[in-house]
Amino acid sequence: MKKRIVVALGGNAILTTDPSARGQQKALAHTSYYLADFIEAGHELIITHGNGPQVGNLLLQQQLSATDKNPAMPVDTAVAMTQGSIGYWLENALVDELKKRNISKNVATLLTQVVVSETDPAFQVPSKPIGPFLSKEEMEAEKKQTAATYVEDAGRGFRKVVPSPNPIDIVEYPVIEQLVENGVVTIAGGGGGIPVVIKNGTYYGVEAVIDKDFASEKIAELVQADMLVILTGVDHVSINYNQPNQSELTNVTVADMEKYIVENQFAPGSMLPKVLAAITFIKENNNGKAVITSLENIKNLLEEETGTIITA
């Protein structure tokens, strides 16, 4: 049976060890090989994606070349720029994969604005890592040139952090619905969306990055998706991770996951946002289903419903 599915791509689906345009295009060709299975199975597909490394690198390039006559662009504009570049790569890669399967399907990338609140507490506590990992020496050198905040991230070095407010609304969600209803595979909400606030009925960009899993949930909620699929680096979410009694979660309920959250089973900067987004989607759409799994497990998900599947 045809379903409307929102798939949120993790960073490893776009950027591997080669940050060049060619390297990221190669990664997205690999990603498209798996995504095409949803389309071949007859489902309506909306694709969202992260942009943490890309927007961070772009901001760094902007800062290094900035002059009075050629100033660096702000974060919201950088998010829009990476929505365009990643969407362009993904769109072409997916069309090529569909041609190989003799599937004629239009694919479109939609610049997506996401409404946040000016009073969101996140603006007082920057927390969302963007850009490359830096050594302590590199971080100290960067801090001398910018007022940015840096934190140690996952034991792999220091990264710049910016505010990460919660999404309230998706400006273009009616357009996403129209595209999908007309058979267009839609790439939207890239990088969590362009963060905007509303003042006197007008949208204004703000210096922030929205978590792509929360933005993906909001899109799935508003377009009344049947399923939200959040892709990550593992086939299943686990409890007691990296311990002798590690256990993979398969079919679980919202109540199960909320209990595990209380037990601090999920890392705040890694799996927790994905779990919270999945829970929110189920609560807003009681008949919906949320799945957290890997890109490589998509075929098994479609054929055997394997992965971490969360229901009410």
Coordinates of C-alpha atoms in Angstrom, one line a residue:
M1 CA 0.0 0.0 0.0
K2 CA 1.3 3.4 -1.0
K3 CA 2.5 5.5 2.0
R4 CA 3.7 9.1 2.4
I5 CA 7.2 8.8 3.9
V6 CA 9.6 11.5 5.2
V7 CA 13.2 10.3 5.2
A8 CA 15.7 12.2 7.2
L9 CA 19.3 11.7 6.0
G10 CA 22.2 11.6 8.4
G11 CA 25.4 13.4 7.8
N12 CA 27.2 10.2 6.7
A13 CA 24.8 10.0 3.8
I14 CA 26.4 13.2 2.3
L15 CA 29.9 13.6 3.6
T16 CA 32.4 10.8 4.2
T17 CA 36.2 11.4 4.2
D18 CA 36.2 13.6 1.0
P19 CA 34.7 17.1 1.6
S20 CA 35.1 18.1 -2.0
A21 CA 32.1 18.6 -4.2
R22 CA 33.0 15.5 -6.2
G23 CA 33.4 13.5 -2.9
Q24 CA 30.0 14.5 -1.7
Q25 CA 28.4 13.9 -5.0
K26 CA 29.8 10.3 -4.9
A27 CA 28.4 9.8 -1.4
L28 CA 25.0 11.0 -2.6
A29 CA 25.0 8.6 -5.5
H30 CA 25.5 5.8 -3.0
T31 CA 22.7 7.2 -0.9
S32 CA 20.4 7.5 -3.9
Y33 CA 20.8 3.8 -4.6
Y34 CA 19.1 3.0 -1.4
L35 CA 16.5 5.9 -1.4
A36 CA 15.3 4.8 -4.8
D37 CA 13.9 1.6 -3.2
F38 CA 11.1 3.7 -1.5
I39 CA 10.1 5.1 -4.9
E40 CA 10.3 1.8 -6.7
A41 CA 8.0 0.4 -4.0
G42 CA 5.5 3.0 -5.0
H43 CA 5.7 5.3 -2.0
E44 CA 5.4 9.1 -1.9
L45 CA 8.8 10.4 -0.7
I46 CA 10.0 13.6 1.0
I47 CA 13.7 13.7 1.7
T48 CA 15.3 15.9 4.4
H49 CA 19.0 16.1 5.2
G50 CA 21.5 17.6 7.6
N51 CA 24.2 20.1 6.6
G52 CA 26.4 20.5 9.8
P53 CA 29.8 20.0 8.2
Q54 CA 28.8 21.8 5.0
V55 CA 27.4 25.0 6.6
G56 CA 30.3 25.1 9.1
N57 CA 32.9 24.8 6.3
L58 CA 31.0 27.5 4.2
L59 CA 31.0 29.9 7.2
L60 CA 34.7 29.3 7.7
Q61 CA 35.4 30.1 4.1
Q62 CA 33.3 33.2 4.3
Q63 CA 35.1 34.4 7.4
L64 CA 38.6 33.8 5.9
S65 CA 37.8 35.8 2.7
A66 CA 35.6 38.5 4.2
T67 CA 36.4 42.2 3.5
D68 CA 34.4 45.4 3.9
K69 CA 33.5 45.2 0.2
N70 CA 32.8 41.4 0.3
P71 CA 31.4 40.7 3.8
A72 CA 30.7 37.1 5.1
M73 CA 27.1 36.0 4.9
P74 CA 25.1 35.3 8.0
V75 CA 24.2 31.7 9.2
D76 CA 20.6 31.8 7.8
T77 CA 21.9 32.7 4.4
A78 CA 24.6 30.0 4.6
V79 CA 21.9 27.4 5.4
A80 CA 20.0 28.5 2.3
M81 CA 23.2 28.2 0.2
T82 CA 23.9 24.7 1.4
Q83 CA 20.2 23.7 1.0
G84 CA 20.7 24.6 -2.7
S85 CA 24.1 22.9 -3.2
I86 CA 23.2 19.6 -1.4
G87 CA 19.7 19.6 -3.0
Y88 CA 21.3 20.0 -6.5
W89 CA 23.7 17.1 -5.9
L90 CA 21.0 14.9 -4.4
E91 CA 18.4 15.7 -7.1
N92 CA 20.8 14.8 -9.9
A93 CA 22.0 11.6 -8.2
L94 CA 18.5 10.4 -7.5
V95 CA 17.3 11.1 -11.1
D96 CA 20.3 9.2 -12.4
E97 CA 19.5 6.2 -10.1
L98 CA 15.8 6.2 -11.2
K99 CA 16.8 6.2 -14.8
K100 CA 18.9 3.1 -14.2
R101 CA 15.7 1.5 -12.9
N102 CA 13.6 2.8 -15.8
I103 CA 11.5 4.9 -13.4
S104 CA 10.3 8.2 -14.8
K105 CA 9.9 10.6 -11.8
N106 CA 10.4 14.3 -11.3
V107 CA 12.6 15.3 -8.3
A108 CA 12.6 18.9 -7.0
T109 CA 14.5 20.7 -4.2
L110 CA 12.5 23.3 -2.3
L111 CA 14.2 26.1 -0.3
T112 CA 12.5 25.7 3.1
Q113 CA 12.1 28.3 5.9
V114 CA 11.3 27.1 9.4
V115 CA 9.7 29.4 11.9
V116 CA 11.3 29.7 15.4
S117 CA 10.5 31.9 18.4
E118 CA 12.7 34.9 19.2
T119 CA 12.2 34.0 22.9
D120 CA 13.4 30.4 22.6
P121 CA 15.8 29.7 25.4
A122 CA 18.3 28.2 22.9
F123 CA 19.3 31.7 21.8
Q124 CA 20.9 32.2 25.3
V125 CA 22.8 28.9 25.2
P126 CA 24.4 28.0 21.9
S127 CA 24.6 24.2 21.6
K128 CA 24.4 23.0 18.0
P129 CA 27.8 21.9 16.6
I130 CA 28.6 23.0 13.1
G131 CA 31.7 22.8 10.9
P132 CA 34.9 20.8 11.2
F133 CA 36.5 19.3 14.3
L134 CA 39.4 21.4 15.5
S135 CA 42.3 20.7 17.8
K136 CA 42.6 22.8 21.0
E137 CA 45.3 24.9 19.3
E138 CA 43.2 25.5 16.2
M139 CA 40.2 26.3 18.3
E140 CA 42.2 28.9 20.4
A141 CA 43.4 30.5 17.2
E142 CA 39.9 30.7 15.8
K143 CA 38.6 32.3 19.0
K144 CA 41.0 35.2 18.6
Q145 CA 39.4 36.0 15.3
T146 CA 35.7 35.5 16.1
A147 CA 33.3 35.8 19.0
A148 CA 31.9 32.3 18.3
T149 CA 31.5 29.7 21.1
Y150 CA 33.3 26.4 20.8
V151 CA 32.8 23.2 22.8
E152 CA 34.4 19.7 22.8
D153 CA 32.3 17.4 20.8
A154 CA 32.1 13.6 21.1
G155 CA 35.8 13.4 22.2
R156 CA 36.9 14.1 18.6
G157 CA 37.9 17.8 19.0
F158 CA 36.3 21.2 19.3
R159 CA 33.5 22.5 17.2
K160 CA 31.8 25.9 16.8
V161 CA 28.3 25.9 18.4
V162 CA 25.3 28.1 17.5
P163 CA 21.8 28.4 18.9
S164 CA 19.4 25.5 18.0
P165 CA 15.8 26.7 18.6
N166 CA 12.8 24.4 18.2
P167 CA 10.8 24.5 15.0
I168 CA 7.3 26.0 15.3
D169 CA 6.1 25.9 11.7
I170 CA 7.3 25.2 8.2
V171 CA 6.6 28.1 5.9
E172 CA 6.5 26.1 2.7
Y173 CA 4.7 23.0 3.9
P174 CA 1.6 23.6 1.6
V175 CA 4.0 23.6 -1.3
I176 CA 5.6 20.4 -0.2
E177 CA 2.1 18.8 -0.1
Q178 CA 1.3 20.1 -3.6
L179 CA 4.5 18.7 -5.0
V180 CA 4.1 15.3 -3.4
E181 CA 0.4 15.1 -4.4
N182 CA 1.5 15.7 -8.0
G183 CA 4.0 12.8 -7.9
V184 CA 7.2 14.9 -7.3
V185 CA 9.9 13.4 -5.1
T186 CA 10.6 16.4 -2.9
I187 CA 13.8 17.4 -1.1
A188 CA 13.0 19.9 1.6
G189 CA 14.0 21.1 5.0
G190 CA 17.7 20.8 4.2
G191 CA 20.0 21.5 7.2
G192 CA 16.9 21.7 9.5
G193 CA 15.6 24.6 7.4
I194 CA 16.4 28.3 7.1
P195 CA 15.6 29.7 10.6
V196 CA 13.2 32.6 10.5
V197 CA 11.2 34.6 13.0
I198 CA 8.0 36.6 12.2
K199 CA 7.8 40.3 12.9
N200 CA 4.8 42.3 11.8
G201 CA 3.9 39.5 9.4
T202 CA 7.3 39.4 7.7
Y203 CA 9.9 36.6 7.9
Y204 CA 13.4 37.5 9.1
G205 CA 16.4 35.2 9.2
V206 CA 18.2 34.6 12.5
E207 CA 21.6 33.3 13.5
A208 CA 20.8 29.7 14.4
V209 CA 20.7 26.1 13.1
I210 CA 17.7 24.0 13.6
D211 CA 18.1 20.3 14.4
K212 CA 17.3 18.4 11.2
D213 CA 15.5 15.6 13.0
F214 CA 13.1 18.0 14.8
A215 CA 12.6 19.9 11.5
S216 CA 11.9 16.6 9.7
E217 CA 9.4 15.7 12.3
K218 CA 7.6 19.0 11.9
I219 CA 7.4 18.5 8.1
A220 CA 6.1 14.9 8.6
E221 CA 3.5 16.1 11.1
L222 CA 2.3 18.9 8.8
V223 CA 2.1 16.9 5.6
Q224 CA 0.4 14.1 7.5
A225 CA 3.0 11.5 6.6
D226 CA 2.4 7.9 7.4
M227 CA 5.9 7.2 8.4
L228 CA 9.0 9.2 9.6
V229 CA 12.3 7.4 8.8
I230 CA 15.3 8.8 10.5
L231 CA 18.5 7.4 9.1
T232 CA 21.7 7.1 11.1
G233 CA 24.9 5.0 11.2
V234 CA 23.4 1.8 12.8
D235 CA 20.5 -0.6 11.9
H236 CA 19.0 -0.3 15.4
V237 CA 18.9 2.0 18.4
S238 CA 20.5 0.2 21.3
I239 CA 20.3 0.4 25.1
N240 CA 23.3 -0.1 27.3
Y241 CA 25.3 1.0 24.3
N242 CA 29.0 -0.3 24.2
Q243 CA 28.4 -2.3 27.4
P244 CA 28.5 -6.1 27.7
N245 CA 24.7 -6.2 28.0
Q246 CA 24.0 -3.9 25.0
S247 CA 20.6 -4.8 23.5
E248 CA 19.2 -3.7 20.1
L249 CA 15.6 -2.3 20.1
T250 CA 13.3 -3.6 17.4
N251 CA 9.6 -3.0 17.9
V252 CA 9.0 -0.6 20.7
T253 CA 6.3 1.8 22.0
V254 CA 6.5 5.5 22.8
A255 CA 6.2 4.5 26.5
D256 CA 9.2 2.2 26.2
M257 CA 11.4 4.9 24.7
E258 CA 10.3 7.5 27.3
K259 CA 11.4 5.1 30.0
Y260 CA 14.8 4.6 28.3
I261 CA 15.2 8.4 28.1
V262 CA 14.6 8.7 31.9
E263 CA 17.3 6.1 32.3
N264 CA 19.7 8.2 30.2
Q265 CA 20.1 5.5 27.6
F266 CA 20.5 7.9 24.6
A267 CA 23.4 10.3 24.1
P268 CA 22.2 14.0 24.0
G269 CA 24.2 15.0 21.0
S270 CA 23.7 11.8 19.0
M271 CA 20.7 9.4 19.4
L272 CA 18.5 11.4 21.8
P273 CA 17.3 14.0 19.2
K274 CA 16.3 11.2 16.8
V275 CA 14.4 9.4 19.6
L276 CA 12.7 12.6 20.7
A277 CA 11.7 13.5 17.1
A278 CA 10.3 10.0 16.6
I279 CA 8.2 10.2 19.8
T280 CA 6.9 13.7 18.9
F281 CA 5.8 12.4 15.5
I282 CA 3.9 9.5 17.0
K283 CA 2.2 11.7 19.6
E284 CA 1.1 14.1 16.8
N285 CA 0.0 11.3 14.5
N286 CA -1.2 8.4 16.5
N287 CA -1.6 6.2 13.5
G288 CA 1.9 7.0 12.2
K289 CA 5.0 5.0 12.5
A290 CA 8.6 6.2 13.2
V291 CA 11.7 4.2 12.3
I292 CA 15.3 4.8 13.2
T293 CA 17.7 2.7 11.1
S294 CA 20.6 2.8 8.7
L295 CA 20.6 3.7 5.0
E296 CA 21.8 0.2 4.2
N297 CA 18.9 -1.3 6.0
I298 CA 16.2 0.4 3.9
K299 CA 15.5 -2.7 1.7
N300 CA 15.1 -4.9 4.9
L301 CA 12.8 -2.2 6.3
L302 CA 10.6 -2.3 3.3
E303 CA 10.5 -6.1 2.9
E304 CA 10.6 -7.3 6.5
E305 CA 10.1 -4.1 8.7
T306 CA 13.4 -4.4 10.4
G307 CA 15.0 -1.5 12.3
T308 CA 13.9 0.3 15.4
I309 CA 10.2 0.7 14.8
I310 CA 8.3 3.0 17.2
T311 CA 4.5 3.0 17.5
A312 CA 2.0 4.4 19.9

